Short mmCIF file of C-alpha atoms in Angstrom, two decimals:
data_model
loop_
_atom_site.label_atom_id
_atom_site.label_comp_id
_atom_site.label_asym_id
_atom_site.label_seq_id
_atom_site.Cartn_x
_atom_site.Cartn_y
_atom_site.Cartn_z
CA UNK A 1 -2.94 -27.47 7.11
CA UNK A 2 -1.73 -30.18 4.73
CA UNK A 3 1.51 -32.06 5.16
CA UNK A 4 4.30 -30.35 3.25
CA UNK A 5 6.88 -32.55 1.60
CA UNK A 6 9.84 -32.00 -0.70
CA UNK A 7 9.39 -32.45 -4.45
CA UNK A 8 10.04 -35.81 -6.09
CA UNK A 9 13.65 -36.75 -6.76
CA UNK A 10 13.17 -36.63 -10.52
CA UNK A 11 12.71 -32.82 -10.42
CA UNK A 12 15.36 -32.08 -7.78
CA UNK A 13 18.64 -30.60 -9.02
CA UNK A 14 21.78 -32.35 -7.90
CA UNK A 15 23.56 -29.23 -6.62
CA UNK A 16 22.91 -25.73 -5.36
CA UNK A 17 25.15 -22.73 -4.84
CA UNK A 18 24.41 -19.03 -4.35
CA UNK A 19 25.52 -16.84 -7.22
CA UNK A 20 28.27 -14.29 -6.55
CA UNK A 21 25.96 -11.46 -5.42
CA UNK A 22 23.78 -13.70 -3.24
CA UNK A 23 26.85 -15.36 -1.71
CA UNK A 24 28.19 -11.95 -0.69
CA UNK A 25 24.75 -11.00 0.68
CA UNK A 26 24.49 -14.28 2.63
CA UNK A 27 27.81 -13.70 4.37
CA UNK A 28 26.81 -10.14 5.32
CA UNK A 29 23.49 -11.42 6.67
CA UNK A 30 25.09 -14.13 8.76
CA UNK A 31 27.54 -11.57 10.20
CA UNK A 32 24.60 -9.54 11.59
CA UNK A 33 23.99 -12.15 14.30
CA UNK A 34 26.12 -12.61 17.43
CA UNK A 35 28.71 -15.36 17.57
CA UNK A 36 27.02 -18.69 18.16
CA UNK A 37 23.65 -17.36 16.93
CA UNK A 38 24.27 -17.55 13.17
CA UNK A 39 21.50 -20.13 12.83
CA UNK A 40 19.05 -17.25 13.19
CA UNK A 41 19.84 -16.42 9.56
CA UNK A 42 18.14 -19.62 8.32
CA UNK A 43 14.90 -17.95 7.15
CA UNK A 44 16.57 -15.06 5.23
CA UNK A 45 18.97 -17.50 3.52
CA UNK A 46 16.18 -19.86 2.50
CA UNK A 47 14.19 -16.92 1.13
CA UNK A 48 17.20 -15.75 -0.91
CA UNK A 49 17.65 -19.32 -2.23
CA UNK A 50 13.99 -19.30 -3.28
CA UNK A 51 14.35 -15.89 -4.96
CA UNK A 52 17.31 -17.23 -6.93
CA UNK A 53 15.82 -20.53 -8.16
CA UNK A 54 12.07 -19.87 -7.84
CA UNK A 55 11.58 -22.59 -5.23
CA UNK A 56 13.47 -24.25 -2.34
CA UNK A 57 15.24 -27.40 -3.48
CA UNK A 58 16.62 -30.21 -1.32
CA UNK A 59 20.12 -29.20 -2.41
CA UNK A 60 19.43 -25.59 -1.30
CA UNK A 61 18.28 -26.77 2.14
CA UNK A 62 21.46 -28.80 2.58
CA UNK A 63 23.63 -25.95 1.32
CA UNK A 64 22.10 -23.51 3.81
CA UNK A 65 22.47 -26.07 6.61
CA UNK A 66 26.20 -26.44 5.83
CA UNK A 67 26.66 -22.64 5.77
CA UNK A 68 25.07 -22.29 9.21
CA UNK A 69 26.51 -25.49 10.69
CA UNK A 70 23.01 -26.89 11.29
CA UNK A 71 21.71 -30.49 11.01
CA UNK A 72 19.81 -30.96 7.75
CA UNK A 73 16.64 -31.93 9.63
CA UNK A 74 16.55 -28.54 11.43
CA UNK A 75 16.58 -26.58 8.20
CA UNK A 76 14.07 -29.01 6.70
CA UNK A 77 11.75 -28.37 9.63
CA UNK A 78 11.82 -24.63 8.90
CA UNK A 79 11.32 -25.02 5.16
CA UNK A 80 8.35 -27.37 5.56
CA UNK A 81 6.68 -25.33 8.28
CA UNK A 82 6.31 -21.95 6.56
CA UNK A 83 4.03 -21.73 3.53
CA UNK A 84 6.17 -18.89 2.13
CA UNK A 85 8.68 -21.54 1.05
CA UNK A 86 7.79 -23.38 -2.14
CA UNK A 87 9.01 -26.97 -2.01
CA UNK A 88 8.44 -27.85 -5.66
CA UNK A 89 8.56 -25.90 -8.96
CA UNK A 90 5.85 -23.26 -9.20
CA UNK A 91 4.61 -20.90 -11.93
CA UNK A 92 7.42 -18.77 -13.32
CA UNK A 93 5.16 -15.71 -13.75
CA UNK A 94 2.87 -16.14 -10.72
CA UNK A 95 2.34 -18.55 -7.91
CA UNK A 96 -1.00 -17.51 -6.32
CA UNK A 97 -1.66 -18.16 -2.64
CA UNK A 98 -5.37 -17.81 -1.88
CA UNK A 99 -6.24 -17.19 1.78
CA UNK A 100 -8.87 -19.69 2.93
CA UNK A 101 -9.20 -18.67 6.60
CA UNK A 102 -12.61 -17.69 8.03
CA UNK A 103 -12.86 -13.96 7.11
CA UNK A 104 -11.78 -14.63 3.53
CA UNK A 105 -13.96 -17.76 3.31
CA UNK A 106 -17.01 -15.77 4.44
CA UNK A 107 -16.22 -13.07 1.85
CA UNK A 108 -15.88 -15.43 -1.14
CA UNK A 109 -12.44 -17.11 -1.19
CA UNK A 110 -14.16 -20.28 -2.31
CA UNK A 111 -15.08 -18.56 -5.59
CA UNK A 112 -11.46 -17.45 -6.01
CA UNK A 113 -10.30 -21.07 -5.68
CA UNK A 114 -12.81 -22.07 -8.37
CA UNK A 115 -11.25 -19.47 -10.66
CA UNK A 116 -7.78 -20.95 -9.99
CA UNK A 117 -9.05 -24.43 -10.81
CA UNK A 118 -10.67 -23.32 -14.08
CA UNK A 119 -7.91 -20.99 -15.32
CA UNK A 120 -4.70 -22.64 -13.95
CA UNK A 121 -5.04 -26.25 -12.89
CA UNK A 122 -7.60 -28.38 -11.07
CA UNK A 123 -4.99 -29.33 -8.49
CA UNK A 124 -2.96 -27.00 -6.25
CA UNK A 125 0.83 -26.89 -6.63
CA UNK A 126 0.46 -28.05 -10.27
CA UNK A 127 1.34 -25.54 -12.97
CA UNK A 128 -0.66 -24.76 -16.07
CA UNK A 129 0.44 -26.26 -19.40
CA UNK A 130 2.99 -23.54 -20.08
CA UNK A 131 4.46 -23.71 -16.56
CA UNK A 132 3.85 -20.01 -15.96
CA UNK A 133 1.06 -20.13 -13.34
CA UNK A 134 0.30 -22.19 -10.23
CA UNK A 135 -1.78 -21.84 -7.06
CA UNK A 136 -2.44 -23.08 -3.53
CA UNK A 137 -4.73 -22.37 -0.57
CA UNK A 138 -3.00 -21.05 2.57
CA UNK A 139 -3.86 -19.93 6.09
CA UNK A 140 -4.37 -16.30 7.13
CA UNK A 141 -2.31 -13.75 5.18
CA UNK A 142 -3.07 -10.92 7.57
CA UNK A 143 -5.37 -8.54 5.68
CA UNK A 144 -8.71 -9.75 7.08
CA UNK A 145 -10.45 -6.37 6.84
CA UNK A 146 -9.80 -6.42 3.06
CA UNK A 147 -11.04 -9.99 2.56
CA UNK A 148 -10.96 -11.92 0.33
CA UNK A 149 -7.29 -11.67 -0.59
CA UNK A 150 -4.42 -13.50 -2.24
CA UNK A 151 -0.64 -13.25 -2.32
CA UNK A 152 1.57 -13.57 -5.40
CA UNK A 153 5.20 -14.01 -4.50
CA UNK A 154 5.74 -11.06 -2.04
CA UNK A 155 2.76 -8.87 -3.03
CA UNK A 156 -0.79 -8.96 -1.70
CA UNK A 157 -4.01 -8.32 -3.66
CA UNK A 158 -7.10 -7.54 -1.64
CA UNK A 159 -10.86 -6.89 -1.93
CA UNK A 160 -11.02 -9.43 -4.75
CA UNK A 161 -14.02 -10.50 -6.81
CA UNK A 162 -14.03 -13.50 -9.13
CA UNK A 163 -14.27 -11.20 -12.14
CA UNK A 164 -11.30 -9.04 -11.09
CA UNK A 165 -9.35 -12.15 -10.11
CA UNK A 166 -9.82 -13.62 -13.60
CA UNK A 167 -8.52 -10.36 -15.11
CA UNK A 168 -5.50 -10.43 -12.81
CA UNK A 169 -4.58 -13.99 -13.77
CA UNK A 170 -4.72 -12.96 -17.45
CA UNK A 171 -2.51 -9.95 -16.70
CA UNK A 172 0.06 -12.14 -14.91
CA UNK A 173 0.08 -14.57 -17.84
CA UNK A 174 0.62 -11.66 -20.23
CA UNK A 175 3.56 -10.38 -18.14
CA UNK A 176 1.81 -7.14 -17.30
CA UNK A 177 2.31 -5.16 -14.08
CA UNK A 178 -0.69 -5.76 -11.79
CA UNK A 179 -1.84 -3.15 -9.25
CA UNK A 180 -1.16 -4.39 -5.75
CA UNK A 181 -3.27 -3.89 -2.61
CA UNK A 182 -7.05 -3.23 -2.65
CA UNK A 183 -8.70 -3.75 -6.01
CA UNK A 184 -11.62 -1.40 -5.15
CA UNK A 185 -11.95 2.27 -4.20
CA UNK A 186 -10.19 1.90 -0.85
CA UNK A 187 -7.01 3.39 0.55
CA UNK A 188 -5.13 0.51 2.19
CA UNK A 189 -7.42 -0.68 5.06
CA UNK A 190 -9.41 2.57 5.35
CA UNK A 191 -13.26 2.47 4.98
CA UNK A 192 -14.60 1.75 1.51
CA UNK A 193 -15.35 4.99 -0.35
CA UNK A 194 -13.07 7.12 1.79
CA UNK A 195 -13.46 8.92 5.11
CA UNK A 196 -16.90 10.22 6.04
CA UNK A 197 -15.98 11.91 9.34
CA UNK A 198 -13.26 14.28 10.60
CA UNK A 199 -12.87 15.77 7.14
CA UNK A 200 -13.18 19.42 8.19
CA UNK A 201 -10.97 21.23 10.71
CA UNK A 202 -13.24 23.10 13.16
CA UNK A 203 -12.59 26.81 13.66
CA UNK A 204 -11.10 27.77 17.01
CA UNK A 205 -13.58 29.47 19.30
CA UNK A 206 -12.42 32.45 21.45
CA UNK A 207 -12.21 31.80 25.17
CA UNK A 208 -15.47 32.62 26.94
CA UNK A 209 -15.41 35.68 29.23
CA UNK A 210 -17.23 35.86 32.50
CA UNK A 211 -20.07 38.37 32.05
CA UNK A 212 -19.91 41.47 34.23
CA UNK A 213 -22.85 42.36 36.44
CA UNK A 214 -25.18 45.15 35.37
CA UNK A 215 -24.17 47.27 38.31
CA UNK A 216 -20.46 46.93 37.59
CA UNK A 217 -21.01 47.71 33.90
CA UNK A 218 -23.00 50.87 34.66
CA UNK A 219 -20.46 51.99 37.21
CA UNK A 220 -17.40 51.50 35.05
CA UNK A 221 -18.75 52.63 31.65
CA UNK A 222 -19.01 56.43 31.18
CA UNK A 223 -22.08 57.65 29.43
CA UNK A 224 -21.37 58.78 25.83
CA UNK A 225 -22.24 62.34 24.88
CA UNK A 226 -24.66 63.12 22.02
CA UNK A 227 -21.70 64.09 19.83
CA UNK A 228 -19.89 60.76 20.59
CA UNK A 229 -23.03 58.85 19.75
CA UNK A 230 -23.25 60.58 16.38
CA UNK A 231 -19.55 60.08 15.57
CA UNK A 232 -19.36 56.46 16.79
CA UNK A 233 -18.22 54.28 13.83
CA UNK A 234 -20.68 51.62 12.82
CA UNK A 235 -23.49 53.25 14.70
CA UNK A 236 -25.91 52.74 11.83
CA UNK A 237 -24.47 49.33 10.76
CA UNK A 238 -27.01 46.54 11.19
CA UNK A 239 -26.18 42.87 11.90
CA UNK A 240 -26.49 40.84 8.69
CA UNK A 241 -29.64 38.78 8.46
CA UNK A 242 -29.54 34.96 8.65
CA UNK A 243 -30.22 34.65 4.92
CA UNK A 244 -27.31 37.02 4.14
CA UNK A 245 -25.04 34.97 6.42
CA UNK A 246 -26.10 31.75 4.64
CA UNK A 247 -25.43 33.30 1.24
CA UNK A 248 -21.93 34.39 2.33
CA UNK A 249 -21.19 30.90 3.73
CA UNK A 250 -22.42 29.34 0.47
CA UNK A 251 -20.15 31.63 -1.56
CA UNK A 252 -17.17 30.69 0.62
CA UNK A 253 -17.99 26.97 0.21
CA UNK A 254 -18.24 27.32 -3.59
CA UNK A 255 -14.89 29.15 -3.64
CA UNK A 256 -13.31 26.26 -1.70
CA UNK A 257 -14.61 23.81 -4.31
CA UNK A 258 -13.34 25.78 -7.30
CA UNK A 259 -10.20 24.36 -9.04
CA UNK A 260 -6.89 25.90 -8.07
CA UNK A 261 -5.19 24.93 -11.35
CA UNK A 262 -6.05 24.54 -14.98
CA UNK A 263 -5.85 20.80 -15.69
CA UNK A 264 -3.61 20.04 -18.69
CA UNK A 265 -5.09 18.32 -21.73
CA UNK A 266 -4.41 14.67 -22.38
CA UNK A 267 -4.45 11.51 -20.28
CA UNK A 268 -4.37 11.75 -16.50
CA UNK A 269 -1.49 10.17 -14.61
CA UNK A 270 -2.14 7.54 -11.93
CA UNK A 271 -1.49 9.77 -8.92
CA UNK A 272 -2.12 6.79 -6.60
CA UNK A 273 1.43 5.62 -7.42
CA UNK A 274 2.62 8.47 -5.16
CA UNK A 275 2.99 7.10 -1.65
CA UNK A 276 0.40 8.87 0.53
CA UNK A 277 -2.15 9.36 -2.26
CA UNK A 278 -5.12 7.00 -2.31
CA UNK A 279 -8.23 6.91 -4.48
CA UNK A 280 -10.03 9.56 -2.39
CA UNK A 281 -7.09 12.01 -2.39
CA UNK A 282 -6.51 11.40 -6.08
CA UNK A 283 -10.13 12.42 -6.76
CA UNK A 284 -9.71 15.59 -4.68
CA UNK A 285 -6.48 16.47 -6.46
CA UNK A 286 -8.16 15.99 -9.83
CA UNK A 287 -10.97 18.29 -8.67
CA UNK A 288 -8.33 20.93 -7.91
CA UNK A 289 -6.99 20.58 -11.44
CA UNK A 290 -3.96 18.44 -10.57
CA UNK A 291 -3.92 15.43 -12.93
CA UNK A 292 -0.24 14.81 -13.75
CA UNK A 293 3.02 13.97 -12.00
CA UNK A 294 4.64 17.04 -13.57
CA UNK A 295 2.18 19.38 -11.84
CA UNK A 296 2.88 17.81 -8.43
CA UNK A 297 6.65 17.98 -9.03
CA UNK A 298 6.46 21.76 -9.76
CA UNK A 299 4.30 22.82 -6.79
CA UNK A 300 5.62 25.97 -5.07
CA UNK A 301 5.49 26.48 -1.29
CA UNK A 302 2.55 28.78 -1.67
CA UNK A 303 0.68 26.32 -3.85
CA UNK A 304 1.46 23.49 -1.39
CA UNK A 305 -0.10 25.52 1.40
CA UNK A 306 -3.21 26.13 -0.73
CA UNK A 307 -3.51 22.45 -1.67
CA UNK A 308 -2.96 21.44 1.98
CA UNK A 309 -5.81 23.73 2.92
CA UNK A 310 -8.19 22.13 0.45
CA UNK A 311 -7.18 18.55 1.28
CA UNK A 312 -7.35 19.13 5.06
CA UNK A 313 -4.06 17.21 5.40
CA UNK A 314 -1.66 19.79 6.78
CA UNK A 315 1.99 18.97 6.03
CA UNK A 316 1.28 15.71 4.24
CA UNK A 317 2.68 16.77 0.87
CA UNK A 318 6.06 17.68 2.35
CA UNK A 319 6.08 14.84 4.91
CA UNK A 320 5.64 12.15 2.27
CA UNK A 321 7.76 14.11 -0.22
CA UNK A 322 5.19 14.03 -3.02
CA UNK A 323 7.33 16.33 -5.17
CA UNK A 324 10.35 14.00 -5.27
CA UNK A 325 8.13 10.98 -5.95
CA UNK A 326 6.26 12.77 -8.71
CA UNK A 327 9.50 14.00 -10.26
CA UNK A 328 10.80 10.43 -10.55
CA UNK A 329 7.49 9.13 -11.93
CA UNK A 330 7.27 11.97 -14.45
CA UNK A 331 10.83 11.28 -15.63
CA UNK A 332 10.67 7.51 -16.14
CA UNK A 333 7.66 5.98 -14.47
CA UNK A 334 7.94 2.97 -12.12
CA UNK A 335 11.45 2.11 -13.39
CA UNK A 336 12.86 5.57 -12.48
CA UNK A 337 11.03 5.44 -9.16
CA UNK A 338 12.77 2.18 -8.31
CA UNK A 339 16.16 3.67 -9.20
CA UNK A 340 15.60 6.69 -6.95
CA UNK A 341 13.82 5.08 -3.98
CA UNK A 342 14.93 1.44 -4.23
CA UNK A 343 11.36 0.10 -4.17
CA UNK A 344 8.24 -0.11 -6.28
CA UNK A 345 5.87 2.87 -6.23
CA UNK A 346 3.20 2.44 -3.55
#
């Protein structure tokens, strides 16, 4: 890793102070730690200072040190060690951290760095002309199975290609909301393309009985009379042929694939914004005729049971509270979701 130093004096502000809300938050955070251990709050306080100003200034480091009764050098050691702390002004709309560790390097992080150099600035930690974008290369960001990846502020973007990465940079520059997580058809760190095994719940087989001996059977079973033989129900019923059994199974399979609902006209909603719904489940829901948040929000208990049956995810709809999530998204999109749940969708 490269040596991390504070920004030049000519860009450093003379003073730093938390605003009223952050000051109140800082005091509450310090109070969480036992007496004499308040210095444990150094990382949260530095992160809040960075959230407030966009980067960690020398004045902020000294202010945090005074609040925690720490020597300046101790707080400086923390700020310069962790790459999550930006020690000079970065892009106001996006500071992109490209992972350059082995898994990402083998999967193409070098091409992502070339994109940063061509679209932002040839040098890391330098902003573009408008000051809105900047970049750097960092060590492992912890999503190796989804390599290559990058982090922008507190969000990660995975399974990147140079083409998609260029689009993302343009979206950041335009102030658009960029989809986080995998940028391909993958649910979090699950296999690409969705699950290929354990998709069907096997039917329960009846417990095997120990066969009786022929002698015991003959001794215990009375012989039926001619009249009983004639009146025995199902006496003339024959076992269905294999072809008939296959036809019945095929009919059952086709019935299971048939839509449960009539999909409404118009544009489909992005059901993947509901926590617990990935690309594969979204496709299955669409096949069932569920394409909008409003439909999910209005599901009855009976319909939930039917959908559960088709998805082979018993109880997931209620466990992840899809209905409440969908209701918020239908009412006001991501903004309403944040009001209700206190976080971004997904």
